[in-house]
Amino acid sequence: MKTLIIHYLPSAENSRTRRLLQAFRANIQGVVRELDLLENQPQFTTPAVKNALFKRSYTGQALNESEQVLVAQNDFFVSELRAADVVVFVYPMHNYGLPAIVKAFFDAVIIKDETFAFEDFTYRGLLTGRRALALITSGGIYEGPEGFSDMDCCFKLHKILCNFVGFDESDVISVQGTDMLPPDQLESRFAEAERAIEDYCAALAPATLVAT
Ligand SMILES: Cc1cc2nc3c(=O)[nH]c(=O)nc-3n(C[C@H](O)[C@H](O)[C@H](O)COP(=O)(O)O)c2cc1C
């Protein structure tokens, strides 16, 4: 089993989200690759990039050398996704949504005939046979009766994007309220998330034994 961990942790050593990443690293088995979005910053979809991607996907034309260079990073990211059985996204919520760099990653890989198909006026995700997991922390709380669920464009959008590209399953393990809750309540939320990560990895483990 191959796992790809894609992370954006701008708080570096002080990151609270990193605690979830460390729990995942401690429990996952099989081959693990990591993609740090701060070291591999996704390019924006500039007119030149968009034109090259559209030329290839929508007109079926081969790209010239300079166009291939333009989309090389997009192709690299897509190949990393394709090579994985499990894709894990790790990041904090920013401004009610996915941090821009994480959204830029999704923008870079959501490409027709690479991660989705459009046939008979219907979209179909192409990353089937894989599952996605997100490990997210947020300062506020967006679930439960007192959560600001109508403000959330992060957990919802994350799931929408993962479903769009066809992941068989898309799970989220979050610690919400990092900037609101007293330390003891927050600690119990982290402990609960760590147990959920342990269970998630344990459920994957039999697949590892079959595959190796
Ligand atoms: C630029 C920025 C924007 C943020 N926006 C939100 C937000 O919209 N909603 C929220 O609940 N928390 C927000 N937060 C709080 C973080 O999601 C929260 O503190 C998180 O646990 C930080 O994780 P980290 O320590 O790994 O960076 C924001 C934090 C930063 C730095």
PDB file of C-alpha atoms and ligand atoms in Angstrom:
ATOM      1  CA  MET A   1       0.000   0.000   0.000  1.00  0.00           C
ATOM      2  CA  LYS A   2       1.300   3.432  -0.947  1.00  0.00           C
ATOM      3  CA  THR A   3       0.366   6.551   0.977  1.00  0.00           C
ATOM      4  CA  LEU A   4       0.966  10.090  -0.191  1.00  0.00           C
ATOM      5  CA  ILE A   5       0.893  12.766   2.514  1.00  0.00           C
ATOM      6  CA  ILE A   6       0.400  16.305   1.217  1.00  0.00           C
ATOM      7  CA  HIS A   7       0.928  18.940   3.871  1.00  0.00           C
ATOM      8  CA  TYR A   8       0.897  22.656   4.410  1.00  0.00           C
ATOM      9  CA  LEU A   9       1.955  23.612   7.924  1.00  0.00           C
ATOM     10  CA  PRO A  10       2.838  27.309   7.994  1.00  0.00           C
ATOM     11  CA  SER A  11       3.187  27.327  11.778  1.00  0.00           C
ATOM     12  CA  ALA A  12       6.128  24.940  11.341  1.00  0.00           C
ATOM     13  CA  GLU A  13       7.423  23.684  14.708  1.00  0.00           C
ATOM     14  CA  ASN A  14       4.596  25.457  16.539  1.00  0.00           C
ATOM     15  CA  SER A  15       1.920  23.885  14.368  1.00  0.00           C
ATOM     16  CA  ARG A  16      -0.931  22.224  16.199  1.00  0.00           C
ATOM     17  CA  THR A  17      -2.004  20.477  13.005  1.00  0.00           C
ATOM     18  CA  ARG A  18       1.432  18.829  12.984  1.00  0.00           C
ATOM     19  CA  ARG A  19       0.306  16.739  15.961  1.00  0.00           C
ATOM     20  CA  LEU A  20      -2.217  14.998  13.683  1.00  0.00           C
ATOM     21  CA  LEU A  21       0.470  14.472  11.048  1.00  0.00           C
ATOM     22  CA  GLN A  22       2.765  12.936  13.644  1.00  0.00           C
ATOM     23  CA  ALA A  23       0.004  10.582  14.810  1.00  0.00           C
ATOM     24  CA  PHE A  24      -0.552   9.503  11.223  1.00  0.00           C
ATOM     25  CA  ARG A  25       3.176   8.982  10.588  1.00  0.00           C
ATOM     26  CA  ALA A  26       3.424   6.896  13.762  1.00  0.00           C
ATOM     27  CA  ASN A  27       0.612   4.562  12.707  1.00  0.00           C
ATOM     28  CA  ILE A  28       0.722   4.202   8.948  1.00  0.00           C
ATOM     29  CA  GLN A  29       2.265   1.103   7.382  1.00  0.00           C
ATOM     30  CA  GLY A  30       3.594   0.516   3.879  1.00  0.00           C
ATOM     31  CA  VAL A  31       5.342   2.961   1.576  1.00  0.00           C
ATOM     32  CA  VAL A  32       4.872   6.605   2.507  1.00  0.00           C
ATOM     33  CA  ARG A  33       5.754   9.632   0.389  1.00  0.00           C
ATOM     34  CA  GLU A  34       5.409  13.212   1.563  1.00  0.00           C
ATOM     35  CA  LEU A  35       4.795  16.338  -0.455  1.00  0.00           C
ATOM     36  CA  ASP A  36       5.402  19.582   1.436  1.00  0.00           C
ATOM     37  CA  LEU A  37       3.477  22.291  -0.384  1.00  0.00           C
ATOM     38  CA  LEU A  38       5.800  24.945   1.029  1.00  0.00           C
ATOM     39  CA  GLU A  39       8.707  23.272  -0.750  1.00  0.00           C
ATOM     40  CA  ASN A  40       6.662  22.379  -3.854  1.00  0.00           C
ATOM     41  CA  GLN A  41       4.435  25.419  -4.192  1.00  0.00           C
ATOM     42  CA  PRO A  42       1.704  24.808  -6.759  1.00  0.00           C
ATOM     43  CA  GLN A  43       1.743  27.323  -9.565  1.00  0.00           C
ATOM     44  CA  PHE A  44      -1.349  29.371 -10.245  1.00  0.00           C
ATOM     45  CA  THR A  45      -3.401  28.680 -13.334  1.00  0.00           C
ATOM     46  CA  THR A  46      -2.084  31.593 -15.404  1.00  0.00           C
ATOM     47  CA  PRO A  47      -3.401  32.139 -18.951  1.00  0.00           C
ATOM     48  CA  ALA A  48      -0.371  30.307 -20.376  1.00  0.00           C
ATOM     49  CA  VAL A  49      -0.836  27.297 -18.083  1.00  0.00           C
ATOM     50  CA  LYS A  50      -4.576  27.214 -18.677  1.00  0.00           C
ATOM     51  CA  ASN A  51      -4.119  27.425 -22.449  1.00  0.00           C
ATOM     52  CA  ALA A  52      -1.593  24.584 -22.485  1.00  0.00           C
ATOM     53  CA  LEU A  53      -3.797  22.358 -20.315  1.00  0.00           C
ATOM     54  CA  PHE A  54      -6.847  23.108 -22.444  1.00  0.00           C
ATOM     55  CA  LYS A  55      -4.938  22.544 -25.663  1.00  0.00           C
ATOM     56  CA  ARG A  56      -3.995  19.053 -24.516  1.00  0.00           C
ATOM     57  CA  SER A  57      -7.258  18.088 -22.762  1.00  0.00           C
ATOM     58  CA  TYR A  58      -9.898  19.702 -24.942  1.00  0.00           C
ATOM     59  CA  THR A  59      -8.356  19.687 -28.427  1.00  0.00           C
ATOM     60  CA  GLY A  60      -6.215  16.555 -28.050  1.00  0.00           C
ATOM     61  CA  GLN A  61      -3.203  18.321 -29.545  1.00  0.00           C
ATOM     62  CA  ALA A  62       0.313  17.452 -28.427  1.00  0.00           C
ATOM     63  CA  LEU A  63       2.111  20.178 -26.519  1.00  0.00           C
ATOM     64  CA  ASN A  64       5.318  21.736 -27.766  1.00  0.00           C
ATOM     65  CA  GLU A  65       8.405  21.692 -25.565  1.00  0.00           C
ATOM     66  CA  SER A  66       7.767  25.005 -23.832  1.00  0.00           C
ATOM     67  CA  GLU A  67       4.122  24.093 -23.139  1.00  0.00           C
ATOM     68  CA  GLN A  68       5.244  20.762 -21.672  1.00  0.00           C
ATOM     69  CA  VAL A  69       7.574  22.655 -19.352  1.00  0.00           C
ATOM     70  CA  LEU A  70       4.697  24.922 -18.341  1.00  0.00           C
ATOM     71  CA  VAL A  71       2.531  22.018 -17.196  1.00  0.00           C
ATOM     72  CA  ALA A  72       5.319  19.779 -15.883  1.00  0.00           C
ATOM     73  CA  GLN A  73       4.426  20.562 -12.285  1.00  0.00           C
ATOM     74  CA  ASN A  74       0.730  19.785 -12.890  1.00  0.00           C
ATOM     75  CA  ASP A  75       1.754  16.469 -14.448  1.00  0.00           C
ATOM     76  CA  PHE A  76       4.086  15.695 -11.556  1.00  0.00           C
ATOM     77  CA  PHE A  77       1.339  16.285  -8.987  1.00  0.00           C
ATOM     78  CA  VAL A  78      -1.142  14.136 -10.936  1.00  0.00           C
ATOM     79  CA  SER A  79       1.395  11.311 -11.219  1.00  0.00           C
ATOM     80  CA  GLU A  80       1.963  11.452  -7.453  1.00  0.00           C
ATOM     81  CA  LEU A  81      -1.787  11.133  -6.860  1.00  0.00           C
ATOM     82  CA  ARG A  82      -2.102   8.258  -9.312  1.00  0.00           C
ATOM     83  CA  ALA A  83       0.757   6.372  -7.670  1.00  0.00           C
ATOM     84  CA  ALA A  84      -0.943   6.429  -4.260  1.00  0.00           C
ATOM     85  CA  ASP A  85      -3.584   4.185  -2.723  1.00  0.00           C
ATOM     86  CA  VAL A  86      -4.262   6.653   0.075  1.00  0.00           C
ATOM     87  CA  VAL A  87      -3.862  10.427  -0.179  1.00  0.00           C
ATOM     88  CA  VAL A  88      -3.708  12.358   3.081  1.00  0.00           C
ATOM     89  CA  PHE A  89      -4.086  16.143   3.167  1.00  0.00           C
ATOM     90  CA  VAL A  90      -2.867  17.925   6.308  1.00  0.00           C
ATOM     91  CA  TYR A  91      -3.479  21.631   6.877  1.00  0.00           C
ATOM     92  CA  PRO A  92      -5.182  24.228   9.103  1.00  0.00           C
ATOM     93  CA  MET A  93      -8.330  26.088   8.070  1.00  0.00           C
ATOM     94  CA  HIS A  94      -7.616  29.628   6.859  1.00  0.00           C
ATOM     95  CA  ASN A  95     -10.282  32.300   6.429  1.00  0.00           C
ATOM     96  CA  TYR A  96     -13.113  29.778   6.501  1.00  0.00           C
ATOM     97  CA  GLY A  97     -11.680  27.809   3.628  1.00  0.00           C
ATOM     98  CA  LEU A  98      -8.792  25.760   2.317  1.00  0.00           C
ATOM     99  CA  PRO A  99      -5.550  27.772   2.597  1.00  0.00           C
ATOM    100  CA  ALA A 100      -4.774  29.271  -0.836  1.00  0.00           C
ATOM    101  CA  ILE A 101      -1.810  26.977  -1.378  1.00  0.00           C
ATOM    102  CA  VAL A 102      -3.960  23.877  -0.801  1.00  0.00           C
ATOM    103  CA  LYS A 103      -6.654  25.207  -3.120  1.00  0.00           C
ATOM    104  CA  ALA A 104      -3.918  25.914  -5.687  1.00  0.00           C
ATOM    105  CA  PHE A 105      -2.901  22.254  -5.431  1.00  0.00           C
ATOM    106  CA  PHE A 106      -6.456  21.144  -6.214  1.00  0.00           C
ATOM    107  CA  ASP A 107      -6.604  23.698  -9.060  1.00  0.00           C
ATOM    108  CA  ALA A 108      -3.351  22.291 -10.426  1.00  0.00           C
ATOM    109  CA  VAL A 109      -4.559  18.682 -10.536  1.00  0.00           C
ATOM    110  CA  ILE A 110      -8.231  19.002 -11.465  1.00  0.00           C
ATOM    111  CA  ILE A 111      -7.648  18.524 -15.178  1.00  0.00           C
ATOM    112  CA  LYS A 112      -9.964  16.977 -17.735  1.00  0.00           C
ATOM    113  CA  ASP A 113      -8.984  13.451 -18.722  1.00  0.00           C
ATOM    114  CA  GLU A 114      -6.390  13.387 -15.943  1.00  0.00           C
ATOM    115  CA  THR A 115      -8.440  13.454 -12.753  1.00  0.00           C
ATOM    116  CA  PHE A 116     -11.947  13.805 -14.177  1.00  0.00           C
ATOM    117  CA  ALA A 117     -13.773  12.977 -17.388  1.00  0.00           C
ATOM    118  CA  PHE A 118     -16.692  14.808 -18.971  1.00  0.00           C
ATOM    119  CA  GLU A 119     -18.846  12.583 -21.129  1.00  0.00           C
ATOM    120  CA  ASP A 120     -22.492  12.873 -22.115  1.00  0.00           C
ATOM    121  CA  PHE A 121     -22.782  16.036 -20.028  1.00  0.00           C
ATOM    122  CA  THR A 122     -21.724  14.086 -16.960  1.00  0.00           C
ATOM    123  CA  TYR A 123     -18.615  14.474 -14.824  1.00  0.00           C
ATOM    124  CA  ARG A 124     -16.812  11.368 -13.618  1.00  0.00           C
ATOM    125  CA  GLY A 125     -13.840  11.328 -11.273  1.00  0.00           C
ATOM    126  CA  LEU A 126     -10.825   9.334 -12.417  1.00  0.00           C
ATOM    127  CA  LEU A 127      -9.006   8.782  -9.116  1.00  0.00           C
ATOM    128  CA  THR A 128     -11.155   5.779  -8.296  1.00  0.00           C
ATOM    129  CA  GLY A 129      -9.544   2.890  -6.434  1.00  0.00           C
ATOM    130  CA  ARG A 130      -7.993   5.352  -3.981  1.00  0.00           C
ATOM    131  CA  ARG A 131      -9.126   6.927  -0.779  1.00  0.00           C
ATOM    132  CA  ALA A 132      -8.558  10.369   0.668  1.00  0.00           C
ATOM    133  CA  LEU A 133      -8.155  11.504   4.253  1.00  0.00           C
ATOM    134  CA  ALA A 134      -7.885  15.062   5.537  1.00  0.00           C
ATOM    135  CA  LEU A 135      -6.333  15.994   8.883  1.00  0.00           C
ATOM    136  CA  ILE A 136      -7.470  19.539   9.603  1.00  0.00           C
ATOM    137  CA  THR A 137      -7.473  21.844  12.612  1.00  0.00           C
ATOM    138  CA  SER A 138      -9.535  24.998  12.916  1.00  0.00           C
ATOM    139  CA  GLY A 139      -9.687  27.764  15.495  1.00  0.00           C
ATOM    140  CA  GLY A 140     -13.491  27.733  15.482  1.00  0.00           C
ATOM    141  CA  ILE A 141     -16.056  24.958  15.626  1.00  0.00           C
ATOM    142  CA  TYR A 142     -18.154  24.147  12.557  1.00  0.00           C
ATOM    143  CA  GLU A 143     -20.006  21.003  13.633  1.00  0.00           C
ATOM    144  CA  GLY A 144     -22.604  20.249  16.275  1.00  0.00           C
ATOM    145  CA  PRO A 145     -25.552  22.381  17.344  1.00  0.00           C
ATOM    146  CA  GLU A 146     -23.436  25.403  18.285  1.00  0.00           C
ATOM    147  CA  GLY A 147     -20.986  25.148  15.390  1.00  0.00           C
ATOM    148  CA  PHE A 148     -20.782  27.798  12.681  1.00  0.00           C
ATOM    149  CA  SER A 149     -21.554  25.248   9.970  1.00  0.00           C
ATOM    150  CA  ASP A 150     -22.959  27.841   7.575  1.00  0.00           C
ATOM    151  CA  MET A 151     -19.585  29.661   7.624  1.00  0.00           C
ATOM    152  CA  ASP A 152     -17.611  26.560   6.679  1.00  0.00           C
ATOM    153  CA  CYS A 153     -16.146  26.523   3.178  1.00  0.00           C
ATOM    154  CA  CYS A 154     -13.254  24.280   4.187  1.00  0.00           C
ATOM    155  CA  PHE A 155     -14.556  20.898   5.300  1.00  0.00           C
ATOM    156  CA  LYS A 156     -17.398  21.098   2.771  1.00  0.00           C
ATOM    157  CA  LEU A 157     -15.248  22.146  -0.176  1.00  0.00           C
ATOM    158  CA  HIS A 158     -12.567  19.610   0.677  1.00  0.00           C
ATOM    159  CA  LYS A 159     -15.121  16.796   0.470  1.00  0.00           C
ATOM    160  CA  ILE A 160     -16.657  18.176  -2.724  1.00  0.00           C
ATOM    161  CA  LEU A 161     -13.254  18.318  -4.446  1.00  0.00           C
ATOM    162  CA  CYS A 162     -12.247  14.822  -3.311  1.00  0.00           C
ATOM    163  CA  ASN A 163     -15.581  13.421  -4.492  1.00  0.00           C
ATOM    164  CA  PHE A 164     -15.264  15.285  -7.788  1.00  0.00           C
ATOM    165  CA  VAL A 165     -11.948  13.658  -8.664  1.00  0.00           C
ATOM    166  CA  GLY A 166     -13.374  10.253  -7.799  1.00  0.00           C
ATOM    167  CA  PHE A 167     -11.784   9.090  -4.558  1.00  0.00           C
ATOM    168  CA  ASP A 168     -13.738   6.017  -3.426  1.00  0.00           C
ATOM    169  CA  GLU A 169     -13.890   7.411   0.082  1.00  0.00           C
ATOM    170  CA  SER A 170     -13.113  10.794   1.554  1.00  0.00           C
ATOM    171  CA  ASP A 171     -12.758  11.066   5.328  1.00  0.00           C
ATOM    172  CA  VAL A 172     -11.922  14.002   7.556  1.00  0.00           C
ATOM    173  CA  ILE A 173     -10.422  13.807  11.020  1.00  0.00           C
ATOM    174  CA  SER A 174     -10.398  17.262  12.551  1.00  0.00           C
ATOM    175  CA  VAL A 175      -9.681  19.060  15.760  1.00  0.00           C
ATOM    176  CA  GLN A 176     -11.948  22.066  15.820  1.00  0.00           C
ATOM    177  CA  GLY A 177     -11.875  24.872  18.372  1.00  0.00           C
ATOM    178  CA  THR A 178      -8.102  25.191  18.753  1.00  0.00           C
ATOM    179  CA  ASP A 179      -8.476  28.934  19.388  1.00  0.00           C
ATOM    180  CA  MET A 180     -11.649  28.719  21.485  1.00  0.00           C
ATOM    181  CA  LEU A 181     -11.510  25.820  23.881  1.00  0.00           C
ATOM    182  CA  PRO A 182      -9.814  25.624  27.281  1.00  0.00           C
ATOM    183  CA  PRO A 183      -6.676  23.436  27.304  1.00  0.00           C
ATOM    184  CA  ASP A 184      -8.290  20.380  28.932  1.00  0.00           C
ATOM    185  CA  GLN A 185     -11.161  20.263  26.426  1.00  0.00           C
ATOM    186  CA  LEU A 186      -8.768  20.793  23.538  1.00  0.00           C
ATOM    187  CA  GLU A 187      -6.489  18.061  24.808  1.00  0.00           C
ATOM    188  CA  SER A 188      -9.373  15.591  24.864  1.00  0.00           C
ATOM    189  CA  ARG A 189     -10.261  16.560  21.276  1.00  0.00           C
ATOM    190  CA  PHE A 190      -6.668  15.924  20.186  1.00  0.00           C
ATOM    191  CA  ALA A 191      -6.637  12.590  22.019  1.00  0.00           C
ATOM    192  CA  GLU A 192      -9.902  11.618  20.297  1.00  0.00           C
ATOM    193  CA  ALA A 193      -8.473  12.572  16.888  1.00  0.00           C
ATOM    194  CA  GLU A 194      -5.311  10.577  17.588  1.00  0.00           C
ATOM    195  CA  ARG A 195      -7.426   7.509  18.388  1.00  0.00           C
ATOM    196  CA  ALA A 196      -9.410   8.051  15.167  1.00  0.00           C
ATOM    197  CA  ILE A 197      -6.137   8.221  13.198  1.00  0.00           C
ATOM    198  CA  GLU A 198      -4.916   5.040  14.865  1.00  0.00           C
ATOM    199  CA  ASP A 199      -8.189   3.274  13.963  1.00  0.00           C
ATOM    200  CA  TYR A 200      -8.045   4.586  10.392  1.00  0.00           C
ATOM    201  CA  CYS A 201      -4.502   3.254   9.908  1.00  0.00           C
ATOM    202  CA  ALA A 202      -5.353  -0.069  11.573  1.00  0.00           C
ATOM    203  CA  ALA A 203      -8.272  -0.508   9.165  1.00  0.00           C
ATOM    204  CA  LEU A 204      -5.870   0.008   6.247  1.00  0.00           C
ATOM    205  CA  ALA A 205      -3.318  -2.463   7.582  1.00  0.00           C
ATOM    206  CA  PRO A 206      -4.897  -5.699   6.217  1.00  0.00           C
ATOM    207  CA  ALA A 207      -4.664  -4.235   2.724  1.00  0.00           C
ATOM    208  CA  THR A 208      -0.942  -3.805   3.306  1.00  0.00           C
ATOM    209  CA  LEU A 209      -0.552  -7.474   4.123  1.00  0.00           C
ATOM    210  CA  VAL A 210      -2.433  -8.521   0.984  1.00  0.00           C
ATOM    211  CA  ALA A 211      -0.469  -6.150  -1.230  1.00  0.00           C
ATOM    212  CA  THR A 212       3.025  -7.124  -0.071  1.00  0.00           C
TER     213      THR A 212
HETATM  214  C1  LIG B   1      -4.258  33.302   8.398  1.00  0.00           C
HETATM  215  C2  LIG B   1      -5.135  32.495   9.307  1.00  0.00           C
HETATM  216  C3  LIG B   1      -6.495  32.415   9.067  1.00  0.00           C
HETATM  217  C4  LIG B   1      -7.318  31.657   9.875  1.00  0.00           C
HETATM  218  N1  LIG B   1      -8.642  31.585   9.608  1.00  0.00           N
HETATM  219  C5  LIG B   1      -9.444  30.815  10.367  1.00  0.00           C
HETATM  220  C6  LIG B   1     -10.817  30.698  10.076  1.00  0.00           C
HETATM  221  O1  LIG B   1     -11.353  31.278   9.136  1.00  0.00           O
HETATM  222  N2  LIG B   1     -11.575  29.912  10.861  1.00  0.00           N
HETATM  223  C7  LIG B   1     -11.054  29.239  11.937  1.00  0.00           C
HETATM  224  O2  LIG B   1     -11.782  28.511  12.581  1.00  0.00           O
HETATM  225  N3  LIG B   1      -9.746  29.322  12.235  1.00  0.00           N
HETATM  226  C8  LIG B   1      -8.938  30.104  11.475  1.00  0.00           C
HETATM  227  N4  LIG B   1      -7.605  30.201  11.770  1.00  0.00           N
HETATM  228  C9  LIG B   1      -7.102  29.490  12.949  1.00  0.00           C
HETATM  229  C10 LIG B   1      -6.412  28.176  12.586  1.00  0.00           C
HETATM  230  O3  LIG B   1      -7.194  27.378  11.743  1.00  0.00           O
HETATM  231  C11 LIG B   1      -6.135  27.390  13.866  1.00  0.00           C
HETATM  232  O4  LIG B   1      -5.456  28.180  14.817  1.00  0.00           O
HETATM  233  C12 LIG B   1      -5.307  26.139  13.551  1.00  0.00           C
HETATM  234  O5  LIG B   1      -5.412  25.212  14.607  1.00  0.00           O
HETATM  235  C13 LIG B   1      -3.860  26.504  13.323  1.00  0.00           C
HETATM  236  O6  LIG B   1      -3.123  25.362  13.009  1.00  0.00           O
HETATM  237  P1  LIG B   1      -1.529  25.403  12.991  1.00  0.00           P
HETATM  238  O7  LIG B   1      -1.078  25.623  14.426  1.00  0.00           O
HETATM  239  O8  LIG B   1      -1.123  24.072  12.464  1.00  0.00           O
HETATM  240  O9  LIG B   1      -1.128  26.532  12.091  1.00  0.00           O
HETATM  241  C14 LIG B   1      -6.766  30.968  10.977  1.00  0.00           C
HETATM  242  C15 LIG B   1      -5.390  31.053  11.233  1.00  0.00           C
HETATM  243  C16 LIG B   1      -4.584  31.811  10.416  1.00  0.00           C
HETATM  244  C17 LIG B   1      -3.112  31.881  10.688  1.00  0.00           C
END
